[in-house]
Every structure is written in C-alpha cells, then in structure tokens.
PDB file of C-alpha atoms in Angstrom:
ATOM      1  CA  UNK A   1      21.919 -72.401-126.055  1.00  0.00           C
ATOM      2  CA  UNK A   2      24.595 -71.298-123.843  1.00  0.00           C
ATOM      3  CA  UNK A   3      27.907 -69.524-126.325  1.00  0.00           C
ATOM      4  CA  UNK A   4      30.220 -72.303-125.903  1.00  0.00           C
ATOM      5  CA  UNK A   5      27.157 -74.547-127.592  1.00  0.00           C
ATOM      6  CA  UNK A   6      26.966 -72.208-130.220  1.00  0.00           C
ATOM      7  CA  UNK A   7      30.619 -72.272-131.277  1.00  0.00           C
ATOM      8  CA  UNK A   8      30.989 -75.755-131.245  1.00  0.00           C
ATOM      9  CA  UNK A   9      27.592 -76.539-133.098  1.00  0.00           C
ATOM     10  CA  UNK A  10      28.883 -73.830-135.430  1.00  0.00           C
ATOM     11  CA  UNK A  11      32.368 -76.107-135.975  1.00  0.00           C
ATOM     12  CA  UNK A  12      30.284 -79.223-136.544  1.00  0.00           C
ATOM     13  CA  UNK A  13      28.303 -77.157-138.959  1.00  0.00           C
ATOM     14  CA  UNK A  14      31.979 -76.011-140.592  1.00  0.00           C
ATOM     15  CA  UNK A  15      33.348 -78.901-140.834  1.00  0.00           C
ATOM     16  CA  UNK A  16      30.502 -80.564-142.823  1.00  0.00           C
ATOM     17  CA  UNK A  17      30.567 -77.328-145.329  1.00  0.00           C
ATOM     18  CA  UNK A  18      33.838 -77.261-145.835  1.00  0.00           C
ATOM     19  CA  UNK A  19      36.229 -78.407-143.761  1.00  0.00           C
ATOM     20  CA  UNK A  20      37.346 -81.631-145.023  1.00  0.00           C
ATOM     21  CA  UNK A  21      37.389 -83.868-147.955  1.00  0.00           C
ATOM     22  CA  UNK A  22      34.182 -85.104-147.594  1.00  0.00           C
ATOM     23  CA  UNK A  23      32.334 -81.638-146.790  1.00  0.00           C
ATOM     24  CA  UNK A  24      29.661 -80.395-149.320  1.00  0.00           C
ATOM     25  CA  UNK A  25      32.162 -77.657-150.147  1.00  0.00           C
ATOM     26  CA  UNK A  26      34.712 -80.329-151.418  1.00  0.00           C
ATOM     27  CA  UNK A  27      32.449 -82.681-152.820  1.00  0.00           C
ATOM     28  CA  UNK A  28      29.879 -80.287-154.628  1.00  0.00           C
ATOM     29  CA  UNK A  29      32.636 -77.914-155.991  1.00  0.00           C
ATOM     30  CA  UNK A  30      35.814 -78.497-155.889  1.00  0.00           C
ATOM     31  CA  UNK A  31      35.546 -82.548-156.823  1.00  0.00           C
ATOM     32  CA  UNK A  32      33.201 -81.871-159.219  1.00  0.00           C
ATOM     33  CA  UNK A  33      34.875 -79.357-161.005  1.00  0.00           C
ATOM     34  CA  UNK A  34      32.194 -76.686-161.730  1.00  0.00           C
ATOM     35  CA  UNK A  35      32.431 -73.618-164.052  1.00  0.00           C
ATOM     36  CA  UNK A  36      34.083 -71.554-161.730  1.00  0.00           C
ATOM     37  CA  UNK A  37      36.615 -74.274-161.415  1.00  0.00           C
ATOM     38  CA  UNK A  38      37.536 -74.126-157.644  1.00  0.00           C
ATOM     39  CA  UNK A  39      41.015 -75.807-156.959  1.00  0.00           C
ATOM     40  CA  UNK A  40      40.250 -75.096-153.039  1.00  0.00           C
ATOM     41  CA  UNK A  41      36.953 -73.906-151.053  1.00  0.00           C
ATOM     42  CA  UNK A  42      36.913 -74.405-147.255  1.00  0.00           C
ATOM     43  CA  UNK A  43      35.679 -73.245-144.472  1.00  0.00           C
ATOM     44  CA  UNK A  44      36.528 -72.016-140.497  1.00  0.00           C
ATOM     45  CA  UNK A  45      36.262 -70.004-136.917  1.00  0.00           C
ATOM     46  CA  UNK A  46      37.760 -68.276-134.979  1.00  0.00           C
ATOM     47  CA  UNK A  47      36.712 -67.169-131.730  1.00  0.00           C
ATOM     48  CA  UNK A  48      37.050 -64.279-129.905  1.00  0.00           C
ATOM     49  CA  UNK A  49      36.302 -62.590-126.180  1.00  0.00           C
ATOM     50  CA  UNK A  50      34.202 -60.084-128.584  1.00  0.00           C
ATOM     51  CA  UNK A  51      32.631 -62.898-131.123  1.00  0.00           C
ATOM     52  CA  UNK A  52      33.292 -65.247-133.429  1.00  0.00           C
ATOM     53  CA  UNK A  53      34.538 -64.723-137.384  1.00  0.00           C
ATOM     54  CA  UNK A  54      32.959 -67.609-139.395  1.00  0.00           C
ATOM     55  CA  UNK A  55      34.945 -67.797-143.402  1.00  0.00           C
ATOM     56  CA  UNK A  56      34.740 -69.412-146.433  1.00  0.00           C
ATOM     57  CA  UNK A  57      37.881 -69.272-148.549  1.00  0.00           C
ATOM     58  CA  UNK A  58      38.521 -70.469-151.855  1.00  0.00           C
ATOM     59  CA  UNK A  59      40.971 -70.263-154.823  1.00  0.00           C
ATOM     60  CA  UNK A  60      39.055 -70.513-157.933  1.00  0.00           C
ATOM     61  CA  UNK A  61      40.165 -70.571-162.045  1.00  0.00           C
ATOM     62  CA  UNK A  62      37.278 -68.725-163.768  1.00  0.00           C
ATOM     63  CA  UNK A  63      38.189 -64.443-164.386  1.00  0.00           C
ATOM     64  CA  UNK A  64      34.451 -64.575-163.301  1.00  0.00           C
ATOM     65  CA  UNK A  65      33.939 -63.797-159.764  1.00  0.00           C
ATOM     66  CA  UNK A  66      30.883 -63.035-159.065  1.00  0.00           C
ATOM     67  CA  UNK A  67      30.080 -66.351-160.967  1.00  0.00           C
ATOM     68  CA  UNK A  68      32.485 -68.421-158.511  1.00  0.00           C
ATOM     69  CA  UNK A  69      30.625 -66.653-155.535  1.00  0.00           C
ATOM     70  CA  UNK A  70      27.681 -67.453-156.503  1.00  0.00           C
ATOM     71  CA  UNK A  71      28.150 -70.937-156.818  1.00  0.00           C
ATOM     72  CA  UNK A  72      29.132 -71.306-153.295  1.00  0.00           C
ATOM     73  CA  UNK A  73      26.209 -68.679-151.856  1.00  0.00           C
ATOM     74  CA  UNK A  74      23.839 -71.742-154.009  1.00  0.00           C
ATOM     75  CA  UNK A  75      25.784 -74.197-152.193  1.00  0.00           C
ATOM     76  CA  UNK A  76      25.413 -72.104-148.511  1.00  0.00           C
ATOM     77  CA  UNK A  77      22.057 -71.857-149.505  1.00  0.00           C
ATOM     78  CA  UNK A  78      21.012 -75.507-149.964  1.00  0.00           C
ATOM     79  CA  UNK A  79      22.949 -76.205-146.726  1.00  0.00           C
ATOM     80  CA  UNK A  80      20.751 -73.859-144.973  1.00  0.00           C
ATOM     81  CA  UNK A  81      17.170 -75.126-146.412  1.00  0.00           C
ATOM     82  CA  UNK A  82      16.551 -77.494-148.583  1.00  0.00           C
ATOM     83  CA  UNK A  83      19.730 -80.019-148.202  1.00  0.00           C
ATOM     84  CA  UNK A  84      20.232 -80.208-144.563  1.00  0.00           C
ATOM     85  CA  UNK A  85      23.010 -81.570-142.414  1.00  0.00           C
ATOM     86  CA  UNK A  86      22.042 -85.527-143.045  1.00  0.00           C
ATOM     87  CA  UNK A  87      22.231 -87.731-139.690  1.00  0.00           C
ATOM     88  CA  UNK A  88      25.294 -89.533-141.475  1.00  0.00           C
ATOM     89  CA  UNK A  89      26.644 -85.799-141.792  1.00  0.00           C
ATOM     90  CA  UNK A  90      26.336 -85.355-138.210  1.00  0.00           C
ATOM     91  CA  UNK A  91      27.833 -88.460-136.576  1.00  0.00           C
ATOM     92  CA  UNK A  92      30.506 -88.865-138.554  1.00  0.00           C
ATOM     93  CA  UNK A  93      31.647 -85.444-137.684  1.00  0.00           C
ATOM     94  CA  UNK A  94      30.823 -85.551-134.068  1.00  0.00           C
ATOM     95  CA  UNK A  95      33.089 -88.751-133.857  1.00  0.00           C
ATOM     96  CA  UNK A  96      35.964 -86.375-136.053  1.00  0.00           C
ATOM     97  CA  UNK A  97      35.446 -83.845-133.380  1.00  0.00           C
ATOM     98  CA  UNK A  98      35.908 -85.970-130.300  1.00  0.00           C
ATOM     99  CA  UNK A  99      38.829 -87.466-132.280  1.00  0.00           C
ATOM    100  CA  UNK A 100      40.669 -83.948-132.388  1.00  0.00           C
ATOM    101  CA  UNK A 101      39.928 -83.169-129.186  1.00  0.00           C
ATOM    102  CA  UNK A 102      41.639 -86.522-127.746  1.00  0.00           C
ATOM    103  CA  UNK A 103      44.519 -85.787-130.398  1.00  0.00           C
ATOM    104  CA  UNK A 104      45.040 -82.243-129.075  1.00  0.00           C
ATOM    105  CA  UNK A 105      45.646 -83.050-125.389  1.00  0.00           C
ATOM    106  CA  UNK A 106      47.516 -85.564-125.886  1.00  0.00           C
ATOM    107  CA  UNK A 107      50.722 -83.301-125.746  1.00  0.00           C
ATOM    108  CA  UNK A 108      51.955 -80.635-123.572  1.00  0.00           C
ATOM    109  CA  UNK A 109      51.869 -77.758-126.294  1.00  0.00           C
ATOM    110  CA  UNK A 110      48.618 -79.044-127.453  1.00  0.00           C
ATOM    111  CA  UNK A 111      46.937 -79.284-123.575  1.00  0.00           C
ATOM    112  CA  UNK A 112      48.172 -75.570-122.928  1.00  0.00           C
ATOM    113  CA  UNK A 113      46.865 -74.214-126.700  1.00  0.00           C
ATOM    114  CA  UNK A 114      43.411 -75.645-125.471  1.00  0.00           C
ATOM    115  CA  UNK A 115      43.276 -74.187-122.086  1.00  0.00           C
ATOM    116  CA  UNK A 116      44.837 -71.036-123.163  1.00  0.00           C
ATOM    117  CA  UNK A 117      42.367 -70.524-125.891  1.00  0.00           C
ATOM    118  CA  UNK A 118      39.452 -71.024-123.166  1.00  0.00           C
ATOM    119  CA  UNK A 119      41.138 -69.156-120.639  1.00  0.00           C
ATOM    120  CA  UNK A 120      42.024 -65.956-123.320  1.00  0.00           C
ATOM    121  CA  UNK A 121      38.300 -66.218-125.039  1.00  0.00           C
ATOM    122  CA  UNK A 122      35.912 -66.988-122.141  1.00  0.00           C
ATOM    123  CA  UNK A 123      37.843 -66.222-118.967  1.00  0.00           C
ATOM    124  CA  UNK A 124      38.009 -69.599-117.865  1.00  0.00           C
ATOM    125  CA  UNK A 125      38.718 -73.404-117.992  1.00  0.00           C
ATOM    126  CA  UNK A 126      35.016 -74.295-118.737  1.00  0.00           C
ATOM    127  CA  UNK A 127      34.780 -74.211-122.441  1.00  0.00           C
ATOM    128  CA  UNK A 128      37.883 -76.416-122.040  1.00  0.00           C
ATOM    129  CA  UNK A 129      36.434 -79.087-119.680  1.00  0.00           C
ATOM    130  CA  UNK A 130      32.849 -78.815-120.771  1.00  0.00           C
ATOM    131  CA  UNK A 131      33.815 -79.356-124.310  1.00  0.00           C
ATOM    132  CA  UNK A 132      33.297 -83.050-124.208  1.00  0.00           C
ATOM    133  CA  UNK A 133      29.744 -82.719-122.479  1.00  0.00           C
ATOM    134  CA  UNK A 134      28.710 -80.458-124.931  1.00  0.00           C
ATOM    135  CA  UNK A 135      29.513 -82.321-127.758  1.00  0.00           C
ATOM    136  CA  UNK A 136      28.290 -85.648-127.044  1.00  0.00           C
ATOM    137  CA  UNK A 137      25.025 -83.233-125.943  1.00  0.00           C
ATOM    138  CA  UNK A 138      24.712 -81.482-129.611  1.00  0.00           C
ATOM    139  CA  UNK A 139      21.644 -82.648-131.725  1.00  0.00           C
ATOM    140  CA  UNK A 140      21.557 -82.807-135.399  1.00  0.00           C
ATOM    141  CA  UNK A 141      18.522 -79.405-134.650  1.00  0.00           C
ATOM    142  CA  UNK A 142      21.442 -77.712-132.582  1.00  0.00           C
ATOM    143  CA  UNK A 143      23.888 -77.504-135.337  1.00  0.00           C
ATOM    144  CA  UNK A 144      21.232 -76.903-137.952  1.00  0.00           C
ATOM    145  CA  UNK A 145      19.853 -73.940-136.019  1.00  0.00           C
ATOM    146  CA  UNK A 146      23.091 -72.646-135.057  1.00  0.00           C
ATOM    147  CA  UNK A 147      23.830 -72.606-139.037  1.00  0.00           C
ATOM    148  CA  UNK A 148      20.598 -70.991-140.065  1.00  0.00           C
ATOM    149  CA  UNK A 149      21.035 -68.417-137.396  1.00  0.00           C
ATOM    150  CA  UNK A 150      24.704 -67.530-137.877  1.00  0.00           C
ATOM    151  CA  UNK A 151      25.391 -68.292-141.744  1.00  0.00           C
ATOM    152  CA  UNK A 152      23.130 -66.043-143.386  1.00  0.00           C
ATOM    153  CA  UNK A 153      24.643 -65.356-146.930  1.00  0.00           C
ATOM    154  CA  UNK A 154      22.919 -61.763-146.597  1.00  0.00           C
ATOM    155  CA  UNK A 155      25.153 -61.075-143.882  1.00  0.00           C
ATOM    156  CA  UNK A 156      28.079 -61.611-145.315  1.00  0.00           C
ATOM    157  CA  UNK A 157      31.166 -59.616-146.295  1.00  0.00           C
ATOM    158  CA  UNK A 158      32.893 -60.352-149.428  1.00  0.00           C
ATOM    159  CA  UNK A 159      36.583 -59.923-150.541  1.00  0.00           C
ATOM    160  CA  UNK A 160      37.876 -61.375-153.813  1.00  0.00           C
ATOM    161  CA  UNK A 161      41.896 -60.384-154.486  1.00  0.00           C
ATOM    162  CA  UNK A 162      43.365 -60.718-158.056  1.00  0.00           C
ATOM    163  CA  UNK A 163      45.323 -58.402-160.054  1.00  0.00           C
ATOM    164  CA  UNK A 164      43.632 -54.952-160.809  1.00  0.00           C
ATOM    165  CA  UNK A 165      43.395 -55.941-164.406  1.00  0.00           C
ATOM    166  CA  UNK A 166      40.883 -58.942-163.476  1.00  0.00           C
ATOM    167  CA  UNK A 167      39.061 -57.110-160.676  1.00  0.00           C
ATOM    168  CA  UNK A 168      38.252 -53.974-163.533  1.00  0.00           C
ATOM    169  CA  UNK A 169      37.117 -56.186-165.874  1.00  0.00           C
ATOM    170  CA  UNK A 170      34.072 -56.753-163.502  1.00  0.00           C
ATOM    171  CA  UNK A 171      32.915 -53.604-162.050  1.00  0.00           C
ATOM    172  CA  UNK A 172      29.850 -54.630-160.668  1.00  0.00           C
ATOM    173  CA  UNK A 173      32.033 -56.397-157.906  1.00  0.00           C
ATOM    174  CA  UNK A 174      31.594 -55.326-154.606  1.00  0.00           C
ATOM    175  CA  UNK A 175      31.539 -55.936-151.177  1.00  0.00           C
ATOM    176  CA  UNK A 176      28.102 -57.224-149.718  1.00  0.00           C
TER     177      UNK A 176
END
C-alpha cells in the first residue's frame, strides 16, 4: 500500500475514532459520560515530508489521569481487535470524505491549501489528483490494517497538562 493509501486509510480510520459526533470516541466516552468524565476526546493527522503525527486529544473532569487514559487506550484497544470498523462505519465515512474533498476545492484558498499541502509533503500534485481514486479504492481491510499497523497504544507518547498540584498528586504519571 503505496503512502498516500496509508494516510488516507489512516483519516478514514480517524475519523471513525474520533473525529466526529458519531465516532466511537464521542459516542463511547464523551456521550456517555464515563468516570473520567470527558467533556471532549478527538482525534487527527498531520502529515509530513518526514511522516505522519497521528493524536488523540481530550479534556477530561476526573483529577485521575491515568484513569481517563486508560479509558481511551480500552477504547483504542477494542477499535483495534475485537470491535472493528463496522461496514456502516466505513461507508458512511468514505461518503464524509469525498464530501470534504468536493467542499475544499470548491474555492480558490481551499484548491491552493490542497495542492500546496501535496506539493510541500510529497513533492507533487499526485496525492492531490489521486486522492479521489484512492478513496473510492480503500476497503474496509485497508483501513483496518492501516489502524492495527499504525495505532499501536504501546507506541504511544503521552502528555497530560494540569496544574503541578494535580500532576504531584499522581506520581506514577509518566510518559509512555
């Protein structure tokens, strides 16, 4: 799977974690209001001529961190193997995707950010005008592999900010 395949399987995957209101990440945590009482949890990319930087952000209302992270590694978790992207999951976010993309051209500033971007981050207009192709060729397998591959909780780096009275208060909190 060539990189440009990669990166946007790895959006599709995004976007069903937890990049809208109907992504696990929204419906699992933040809807439901679990302990660690997430307020916001989402998820994005960006790429670059050197790689790609996959995130998960969140705001959360527990002084319990490492409990609020660990709800969303379960959640990664389940994404990854036992509750896969669902073929409902898929199309529905393929169509969102070919929905931004005809919303982003469809002005000046918005054709040259698109360009530009493939131009800066793969030296060329291909990733731009192959986009489309390479969507509509993306299987449900695709995306999941690209997940399983690239999202791998034990790969992850981990930052939580609060004020140094709530970060002492749990010592055991560090970066992984």
């Amino acid at each position: 799977v060539s990189q440009s395949r990669y990166i946007i399987a790895l959006h599709i995957a995004s976007t069903i974690l937890g990049e809208s209101l109907s992504s696990r990440f929204n419906q699992n945590l933040v809807e439901k209001q679990t302990p660690a009482g997430f307020n916001m949890l989402g998820t994005g990319q960006y790429e670059f001529k050197l790689g790609n930087v996959f995130f998960i952000q969140g705001n959360f209302n527990t002084p319990d961190a490492p409990l609020a992270l660990n709800e969303v590694t379960t959640e990664l978790t389940a994404f990854l193997t036992d509750k896969p992207i669902t073929q409902a999951e898929f199309d529905r976010t393929i169509k969102k995707a070919k929905v931004d993309f005809a919303t982003g051209i469809e002005t000046t500033s918005g054709l040259a950010d698109l360009v530009g971007e493939s131009l800066t981050v793969f030296g060329s207009v291909e990733a731009f005008t192959h986009y489309l192709p390479i969507l509509e060729g993306l299987t449900l397998a695709d995306v999941q592999q690209a997940a399983q591959q690239y999202l791998q909780p034990q790969l992850a780096f981990t930052a939580v900010l609060g004020s140094e009275k709530a970060l002492a208060e749990k010592p055991t909190l560090v970066a992984a």
